Coordinates of C-alpha atoms in Angstrom, one line a residue:
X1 CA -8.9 22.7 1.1
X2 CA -7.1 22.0 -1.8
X3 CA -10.4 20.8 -4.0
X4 CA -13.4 18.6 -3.9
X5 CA -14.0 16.9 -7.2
X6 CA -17.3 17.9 -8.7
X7 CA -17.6 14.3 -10.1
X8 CA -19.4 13.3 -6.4
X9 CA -22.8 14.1 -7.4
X10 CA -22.5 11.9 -10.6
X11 CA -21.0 8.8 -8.7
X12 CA -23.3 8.6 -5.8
X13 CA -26.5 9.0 -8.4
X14 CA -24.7 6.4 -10.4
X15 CA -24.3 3.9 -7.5
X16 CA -28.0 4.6 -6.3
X17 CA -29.0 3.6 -9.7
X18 CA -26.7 0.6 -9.9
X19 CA -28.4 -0.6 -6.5
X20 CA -31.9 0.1 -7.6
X21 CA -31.3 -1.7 -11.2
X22 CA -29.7 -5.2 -9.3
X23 CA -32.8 -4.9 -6.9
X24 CA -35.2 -5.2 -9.5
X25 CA -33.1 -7.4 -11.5
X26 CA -32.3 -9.4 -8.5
X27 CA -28.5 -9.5 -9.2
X28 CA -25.7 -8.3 -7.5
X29 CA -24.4 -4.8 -8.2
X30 CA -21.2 -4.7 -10.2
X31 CA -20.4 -1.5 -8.9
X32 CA -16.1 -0.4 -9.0
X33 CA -14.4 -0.2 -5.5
X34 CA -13.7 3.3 -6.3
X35 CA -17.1 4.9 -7.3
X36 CA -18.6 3.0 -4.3
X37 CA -15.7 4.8 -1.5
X38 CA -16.6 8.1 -4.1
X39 CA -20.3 8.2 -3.1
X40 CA -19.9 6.7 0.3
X41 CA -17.5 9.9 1.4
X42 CA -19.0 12.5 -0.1
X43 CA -23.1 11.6 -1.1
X44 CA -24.6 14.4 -2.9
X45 CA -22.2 17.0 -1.8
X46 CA -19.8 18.9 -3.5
X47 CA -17.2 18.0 -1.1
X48 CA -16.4 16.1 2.1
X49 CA -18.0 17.2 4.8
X50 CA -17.5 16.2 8.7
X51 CA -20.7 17.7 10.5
X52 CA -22.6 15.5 7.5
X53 CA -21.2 12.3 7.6
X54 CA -19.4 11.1 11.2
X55 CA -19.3 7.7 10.6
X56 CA -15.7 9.0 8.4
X57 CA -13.3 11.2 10.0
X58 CA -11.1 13.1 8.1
X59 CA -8.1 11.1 9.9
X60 CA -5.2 13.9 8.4
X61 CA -6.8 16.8 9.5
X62 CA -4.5 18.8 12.0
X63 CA -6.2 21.3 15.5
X64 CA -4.9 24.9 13.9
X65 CA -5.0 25.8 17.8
X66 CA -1.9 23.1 18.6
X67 CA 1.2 21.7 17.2
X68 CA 0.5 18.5 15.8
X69 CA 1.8 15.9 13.2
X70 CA -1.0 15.3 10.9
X71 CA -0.3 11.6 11.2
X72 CA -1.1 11.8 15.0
X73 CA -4.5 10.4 14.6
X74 CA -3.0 7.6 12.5
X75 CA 0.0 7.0 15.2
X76 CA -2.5 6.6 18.3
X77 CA -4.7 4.4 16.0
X78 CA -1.9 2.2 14.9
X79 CA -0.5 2.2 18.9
X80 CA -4.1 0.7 19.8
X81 CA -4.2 -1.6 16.8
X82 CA -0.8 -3.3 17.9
X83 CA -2.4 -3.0 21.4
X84 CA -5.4 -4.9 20.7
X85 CA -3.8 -7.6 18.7
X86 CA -1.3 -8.3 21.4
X87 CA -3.9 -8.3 24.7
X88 CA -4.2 -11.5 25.7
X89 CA -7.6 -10.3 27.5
X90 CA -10.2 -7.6 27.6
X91 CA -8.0 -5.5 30.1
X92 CA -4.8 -6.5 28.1
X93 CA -6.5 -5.3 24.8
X94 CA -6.6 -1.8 26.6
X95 CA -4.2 0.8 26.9
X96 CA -4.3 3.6 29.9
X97 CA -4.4 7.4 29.3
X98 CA -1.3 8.1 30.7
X99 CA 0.8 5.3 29.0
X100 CA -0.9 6.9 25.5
X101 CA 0.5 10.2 26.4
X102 CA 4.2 8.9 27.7
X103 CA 4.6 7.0 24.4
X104 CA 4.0 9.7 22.0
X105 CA 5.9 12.1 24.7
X106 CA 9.0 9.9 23.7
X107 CA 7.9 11.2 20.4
X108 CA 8.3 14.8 20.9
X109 CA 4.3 15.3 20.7
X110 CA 3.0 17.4 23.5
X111 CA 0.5 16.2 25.8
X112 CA -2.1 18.3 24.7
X113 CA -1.8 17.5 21.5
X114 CA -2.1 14.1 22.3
X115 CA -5.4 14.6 24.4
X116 CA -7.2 16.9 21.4
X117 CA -6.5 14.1 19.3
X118 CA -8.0 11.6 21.7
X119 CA -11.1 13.9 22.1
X120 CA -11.4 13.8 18.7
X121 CA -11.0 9.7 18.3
X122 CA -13.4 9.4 21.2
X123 CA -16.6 11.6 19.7
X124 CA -15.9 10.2 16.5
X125 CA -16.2 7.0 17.8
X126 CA -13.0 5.4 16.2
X127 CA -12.0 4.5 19.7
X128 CA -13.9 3.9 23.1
X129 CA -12.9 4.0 27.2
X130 CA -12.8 0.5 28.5
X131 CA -15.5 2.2 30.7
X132 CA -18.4 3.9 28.9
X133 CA -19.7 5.9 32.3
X134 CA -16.7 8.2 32.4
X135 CA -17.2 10.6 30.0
X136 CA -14.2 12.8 30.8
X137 CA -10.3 12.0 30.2
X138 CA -8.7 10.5 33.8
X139 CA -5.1 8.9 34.1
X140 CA -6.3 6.0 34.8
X141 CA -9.0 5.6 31.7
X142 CA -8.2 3.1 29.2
X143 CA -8.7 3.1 25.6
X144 CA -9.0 0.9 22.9
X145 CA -9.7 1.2 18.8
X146 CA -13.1 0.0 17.8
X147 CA -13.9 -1.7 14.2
X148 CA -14.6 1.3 12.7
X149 CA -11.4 3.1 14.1
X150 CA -9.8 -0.6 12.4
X151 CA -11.4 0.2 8.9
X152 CA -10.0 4.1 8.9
X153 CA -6.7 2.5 9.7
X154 CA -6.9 0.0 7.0
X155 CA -8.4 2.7 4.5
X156 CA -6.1 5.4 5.5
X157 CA -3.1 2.8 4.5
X158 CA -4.0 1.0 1.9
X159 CA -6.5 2.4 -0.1
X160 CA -5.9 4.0 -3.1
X161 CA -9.2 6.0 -3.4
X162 CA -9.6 7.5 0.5
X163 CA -6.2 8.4 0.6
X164 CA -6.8 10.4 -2.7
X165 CA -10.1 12.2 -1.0
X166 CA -8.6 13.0 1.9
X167 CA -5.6 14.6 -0.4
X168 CA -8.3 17.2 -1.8
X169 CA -10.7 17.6 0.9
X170 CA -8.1 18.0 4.3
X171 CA -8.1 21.5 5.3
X172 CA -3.6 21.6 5.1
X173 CA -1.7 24.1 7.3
X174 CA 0.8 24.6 4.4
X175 CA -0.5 26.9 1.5
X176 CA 2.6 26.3 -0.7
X177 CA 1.2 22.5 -0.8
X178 CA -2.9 23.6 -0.8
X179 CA -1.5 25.5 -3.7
X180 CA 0.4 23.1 -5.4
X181 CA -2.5 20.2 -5.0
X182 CA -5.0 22.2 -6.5
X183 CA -3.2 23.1 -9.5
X184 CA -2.2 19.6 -10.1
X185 CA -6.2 18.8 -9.7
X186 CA -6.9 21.7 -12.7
X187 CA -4.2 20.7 -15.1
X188 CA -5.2 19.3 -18.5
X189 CA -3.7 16.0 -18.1
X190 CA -5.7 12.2 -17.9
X191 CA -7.2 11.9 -14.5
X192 CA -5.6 8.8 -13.3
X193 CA -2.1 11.0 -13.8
X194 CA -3.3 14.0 -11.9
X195 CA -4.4 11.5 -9.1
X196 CA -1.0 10.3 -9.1
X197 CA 0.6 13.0 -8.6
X198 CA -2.0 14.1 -6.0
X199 CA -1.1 11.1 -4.1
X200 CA 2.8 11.7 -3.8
X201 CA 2.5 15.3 -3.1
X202 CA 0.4 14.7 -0.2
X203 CA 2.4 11.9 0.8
X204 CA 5.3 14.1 0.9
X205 CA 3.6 16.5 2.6
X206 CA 2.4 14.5 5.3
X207 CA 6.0 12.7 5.9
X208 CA 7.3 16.7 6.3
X209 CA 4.8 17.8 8.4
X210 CA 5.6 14.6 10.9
X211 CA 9.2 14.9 10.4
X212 CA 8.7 18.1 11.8
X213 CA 6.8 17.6 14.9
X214 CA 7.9 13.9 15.7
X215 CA 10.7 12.3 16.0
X216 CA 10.4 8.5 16.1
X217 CA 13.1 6.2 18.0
X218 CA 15.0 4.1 15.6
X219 CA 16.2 2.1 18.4
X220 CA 13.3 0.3 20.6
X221 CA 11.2 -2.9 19.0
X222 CA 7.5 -0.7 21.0
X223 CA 8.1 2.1 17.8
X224 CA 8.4 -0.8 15.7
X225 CA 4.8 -0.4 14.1
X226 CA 5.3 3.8 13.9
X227 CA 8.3 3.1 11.6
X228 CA 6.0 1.0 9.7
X229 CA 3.4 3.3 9.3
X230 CA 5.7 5.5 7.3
X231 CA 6.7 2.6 4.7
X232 CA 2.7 1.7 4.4
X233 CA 2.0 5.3 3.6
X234 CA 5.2 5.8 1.0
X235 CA 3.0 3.3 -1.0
X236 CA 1.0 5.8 -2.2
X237 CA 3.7 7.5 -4.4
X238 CA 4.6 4.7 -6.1
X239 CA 3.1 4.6 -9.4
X240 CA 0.7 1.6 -10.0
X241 CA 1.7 0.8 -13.4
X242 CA 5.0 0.5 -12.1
X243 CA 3.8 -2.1 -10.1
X244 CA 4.5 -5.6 -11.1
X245 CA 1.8 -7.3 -13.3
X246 CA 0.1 -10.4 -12.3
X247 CA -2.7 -12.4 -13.4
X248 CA -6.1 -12.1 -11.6
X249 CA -8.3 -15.6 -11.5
X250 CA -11.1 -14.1 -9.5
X251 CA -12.2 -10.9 -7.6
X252 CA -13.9 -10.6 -4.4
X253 CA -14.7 -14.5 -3.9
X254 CA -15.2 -15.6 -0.7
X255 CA -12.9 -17.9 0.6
X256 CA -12.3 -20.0 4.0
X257 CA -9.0 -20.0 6.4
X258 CA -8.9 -24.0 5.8
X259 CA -5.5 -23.2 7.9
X260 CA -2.7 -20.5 9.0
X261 CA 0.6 -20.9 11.4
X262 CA 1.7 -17.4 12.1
X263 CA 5.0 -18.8 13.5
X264 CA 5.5 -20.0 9.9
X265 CA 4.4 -16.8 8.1
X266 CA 1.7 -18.7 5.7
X267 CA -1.5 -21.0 5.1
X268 CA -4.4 -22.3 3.0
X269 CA -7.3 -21.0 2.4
X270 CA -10.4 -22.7 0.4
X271 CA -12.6 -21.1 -2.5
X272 CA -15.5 -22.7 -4.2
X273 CA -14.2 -21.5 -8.0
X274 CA -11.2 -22.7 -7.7
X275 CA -10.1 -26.6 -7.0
X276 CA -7.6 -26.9 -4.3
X277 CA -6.4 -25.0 -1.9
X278 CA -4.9 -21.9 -2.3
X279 CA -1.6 -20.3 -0.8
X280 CA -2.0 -17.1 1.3
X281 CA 1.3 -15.7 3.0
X282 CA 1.9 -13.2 5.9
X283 CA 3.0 -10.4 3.4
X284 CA -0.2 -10.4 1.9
X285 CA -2.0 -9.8 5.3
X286 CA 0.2 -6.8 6.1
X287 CA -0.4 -5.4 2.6
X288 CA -3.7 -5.7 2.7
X289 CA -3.8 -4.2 6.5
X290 CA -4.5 -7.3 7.9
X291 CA -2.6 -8.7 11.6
X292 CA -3.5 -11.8 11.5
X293 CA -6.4 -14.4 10.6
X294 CA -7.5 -17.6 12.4
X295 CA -8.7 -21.1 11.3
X296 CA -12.1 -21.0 9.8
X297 CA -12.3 -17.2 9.3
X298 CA -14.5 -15.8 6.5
X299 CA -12.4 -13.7 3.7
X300 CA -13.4 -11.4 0.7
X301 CA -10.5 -11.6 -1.3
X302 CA -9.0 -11.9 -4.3
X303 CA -6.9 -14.9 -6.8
X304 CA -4.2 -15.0 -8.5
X305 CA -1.4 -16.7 -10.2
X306 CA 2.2 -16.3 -10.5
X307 CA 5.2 -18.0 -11.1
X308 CA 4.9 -19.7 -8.2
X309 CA 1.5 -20.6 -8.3
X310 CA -2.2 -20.2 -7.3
X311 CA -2.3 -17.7 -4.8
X312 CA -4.3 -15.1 -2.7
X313 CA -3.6 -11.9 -4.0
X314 CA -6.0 -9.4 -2.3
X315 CA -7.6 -9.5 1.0
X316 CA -11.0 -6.9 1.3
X317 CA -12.4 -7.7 4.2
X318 CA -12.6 -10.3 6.9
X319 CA -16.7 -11.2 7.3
X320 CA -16.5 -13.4 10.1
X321 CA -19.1 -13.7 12.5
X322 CA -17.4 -12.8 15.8
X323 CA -21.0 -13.4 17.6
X324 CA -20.6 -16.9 16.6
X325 CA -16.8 -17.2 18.0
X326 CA -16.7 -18.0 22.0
X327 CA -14.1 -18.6 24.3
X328 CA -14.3 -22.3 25.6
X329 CA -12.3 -24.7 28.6
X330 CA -11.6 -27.4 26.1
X331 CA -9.7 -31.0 26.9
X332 CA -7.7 -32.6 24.0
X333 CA -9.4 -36.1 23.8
X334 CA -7.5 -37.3 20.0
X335 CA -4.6 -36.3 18.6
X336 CA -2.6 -37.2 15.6
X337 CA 0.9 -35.8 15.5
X338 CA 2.0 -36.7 12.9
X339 CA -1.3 -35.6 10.3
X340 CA -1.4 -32.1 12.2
X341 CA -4.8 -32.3 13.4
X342 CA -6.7 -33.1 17.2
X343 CA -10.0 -32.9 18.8
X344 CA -10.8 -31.6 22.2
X345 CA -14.0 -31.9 24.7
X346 CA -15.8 -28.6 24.7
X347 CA -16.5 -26.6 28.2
X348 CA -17.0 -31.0 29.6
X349 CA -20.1 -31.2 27.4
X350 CA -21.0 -33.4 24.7
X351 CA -19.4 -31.5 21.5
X352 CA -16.0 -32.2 20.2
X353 CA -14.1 -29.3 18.3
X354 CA -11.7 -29.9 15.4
X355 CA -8.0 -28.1 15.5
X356 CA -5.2 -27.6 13.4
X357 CA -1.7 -27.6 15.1
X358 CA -1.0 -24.3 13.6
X359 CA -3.7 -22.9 16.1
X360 CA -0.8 -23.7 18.6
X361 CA 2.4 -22.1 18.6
X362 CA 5.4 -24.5 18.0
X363 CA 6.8 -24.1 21.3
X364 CA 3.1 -25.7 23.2
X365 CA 3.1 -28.0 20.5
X366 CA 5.5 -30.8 22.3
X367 CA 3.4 -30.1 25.0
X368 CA 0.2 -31.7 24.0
X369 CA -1.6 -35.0 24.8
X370 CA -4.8 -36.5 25.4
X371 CA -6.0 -35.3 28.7
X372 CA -4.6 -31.5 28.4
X373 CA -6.5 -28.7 29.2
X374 CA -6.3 -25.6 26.7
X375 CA -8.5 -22.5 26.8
X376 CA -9.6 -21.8 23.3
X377 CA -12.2 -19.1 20.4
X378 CA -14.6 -21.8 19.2
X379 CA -16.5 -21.7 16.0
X380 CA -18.7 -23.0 13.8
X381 CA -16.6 -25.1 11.1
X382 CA -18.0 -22.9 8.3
X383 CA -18.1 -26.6 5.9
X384 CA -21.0 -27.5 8.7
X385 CA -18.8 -30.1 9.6
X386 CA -19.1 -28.9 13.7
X387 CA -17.0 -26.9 16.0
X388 CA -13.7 -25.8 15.0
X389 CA -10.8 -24.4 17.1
X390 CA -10.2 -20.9 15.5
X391 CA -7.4 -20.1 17.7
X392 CA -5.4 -21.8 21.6
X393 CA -5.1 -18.9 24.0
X394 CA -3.8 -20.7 26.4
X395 CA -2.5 -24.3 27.3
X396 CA -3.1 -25.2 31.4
X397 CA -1.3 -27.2 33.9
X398 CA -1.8 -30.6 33.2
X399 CA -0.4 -34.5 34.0
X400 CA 0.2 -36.3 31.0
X401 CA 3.0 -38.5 29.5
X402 CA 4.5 -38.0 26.6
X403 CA 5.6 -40.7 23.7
X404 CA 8.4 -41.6 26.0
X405 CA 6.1 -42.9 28.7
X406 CA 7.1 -40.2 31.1
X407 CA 5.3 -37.9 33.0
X408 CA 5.4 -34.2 32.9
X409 CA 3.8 -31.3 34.7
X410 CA 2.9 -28.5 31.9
X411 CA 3.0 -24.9 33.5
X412 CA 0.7 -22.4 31.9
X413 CA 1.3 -21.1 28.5
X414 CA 0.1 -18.2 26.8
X415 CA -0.3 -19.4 23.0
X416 CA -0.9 -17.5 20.0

């Protein structure tokens, strides 16, 4: 290890007292982002501990017994990230053992390697076998991440303050950089400095390391998101008062997905502080860590302004109620072209569901009318207006005539 700050003890008994005081205050704790990750790592301890606390795993950490990148745990996470997003059902959303192993074998990684790691995911719960009843590995067994293998990802990636633990509490295979990050740790310097430089030297340790042992091709769109991973985690050397200034209107408000076309790259979201609807692009989702997010979703984010206007600067979490969200056979029964919005018949009952077109990918779109069948995730509209359409999985074959007065046959459509 190359150190455990000995500040832990102080932070989690600072945060307990911060709860207890807005209990018996009855206000919400105004507690920083970074003593709350602090004490919810490494409680009363002097350091981070695995055996103590396995709802985190120390994602960097490398088997001593195999060779293996140190960003393998990431890779396989981020693999079943762009897995899940892309499924188009519960099978889809899963990936099989062997096709796991064959990708990273393209890699360079060993299979073993590959299979420790997966172990290692599985007990820690960060990802789960489409069926729970076989315990062991198989060929055939498929995987998927789970929303607490999501968060690591997200954390791992983009946050400032795990990244920084896990610089000083991962056991590292290199001494020269154990060395070098525990020095950095005891110089005299300002904290926030000696973070800093934390941060790129086990940034630059980890890209060795996995230059080393991997090799990822330049060449195929499937390595894509792997060549990603390494521009999300170069981040983390880049000084943050280097980073551009902008002005913050409001932290962690919650705000509503009024609307968002992922063909277009951008949307609207809604926020009770601030009048009017508020901008949120596609680059701020894949800086915060984020895929995508669907009509009507619940975000913790935060506003700004630039010189472009009112904007969503930070996303913190997504707090949607996916026990709420249902897959429905819907009909379109009204639509209006040309103000971007329809309803459809829900499952041949009684309710009627609002939808935005940008819940339909702009190749479907010329293929709607009254009387189509779509399948669809229904919600509650979170303004208690009724049932909204949060996202079209699917548009069916259908007989309908367009604004020409002719009929077509529609085949089936996979949507976004």
């Amino acid at each position: 290890y190359a150190l455990a700050p000995g500040r832990a003890r102080r932070c989690a008994s600072e945060w307990r007292r911060g709860l207890l005081k807005s209990f018996i205050m009855g206000e919400m704790p105004a507690i920083s982002p970074g003593k709350f990750v602090n004490a919810m790592m490494k409680g009363d301890y002097e350091a981070y501990r695995k055996d103590d606390m396995p709802e985190l795993l120390p994602v960097f950490q490398v088997d001593t017994q195999t060779r293996q990148s140190p960003l393998l745990n990431l890779r396989i996470l981020d693999l079943l990230q762009v897995t899940k997003n892309t499924g188009r059902s519960i099978d889809d959303r899963h990936m099989e053992l062997q096709s796991i192993i064959s990708y990273f074998e393209s890699m360079g990684c060993p299979e073993i390697a590959v299979e420790k790691a997966l172990i290692g995911l599985l007990e820690a719960k960060l990802i789960e076998a489409f069926d729970a009843s076989v315990q062991e590995l198989s060929p055939n067994q498929k995987m998927s991440i789970t929303h607490s293998g999501q968060a690591h990802l997200r954390l791992a990636t983009h946050d400032h303050i795990f990244f920084e633990q896990m610089a000083i509490t991962t056991a590292i295979v290199d001494e020269e950089s154990a060395i070098k990050l525990r020095e950095i740790y005891l110089s005299k310097s300002q904290l926030p400095q000696r973070m800093e430089k934390v941060r790129r030297t086990f940034v630059t340790y980890l890209l060795e390391e996995d230059a080393h042992h991997l090799s990822v091709p330049s060449d195929l769109p499937k390595y894509e998101s792997q060549r990603d991973l390494i521009d999300r985690l170069r981040k983390f050397s880049i000084s943050q008062s280097d980073s551009p200034q902008k002005e913050i209107l409001c932290e962690k408000v919650h705000a509503i997905v009024d609307w968002f076309d992922t063909a277009r790259g951008f949307g609207f979201v809604e926020v009770d502080e601030v009048e009017g609807r508020i901008f949120l692009h596609a680059k701020t989702l894949r800086s915060c860590g984020i895929d995508q997010v669907s009509d009507g979703d619940d975000l913790l984010c935060d506003v700004g302004r630039n010189d472009r206007g009112i904007h969503v600067a930070r996303i913190h979490d997504i707090q949607t109620d996916r026990s709420s969200v249902s897959k429905a056979h819907c009909k379109i029964v009204r639509l209006f072209l040309d103000r971007g919005y329809g309803f459809v018949q829900v499952n041949g009952g009684p309710d009627n569901a609002f939808f935005h077109l940008s819940a339909i990918s702009p190749d479907d779109q010329d293929r709607l009318d009254v009387g189509v069948i779509i399948e669809a995730e229904i919600g509650p509209d979170r303004k208690g207006r009724g049932l909204q359409v949060k996202r079209v999985l699917s548009i069916h074959s259908s007989q309908f005539s367009d604004r020409s007065g002719i009929h077509h046959s529609v085949a089936i459509s996979d949507s976004k």
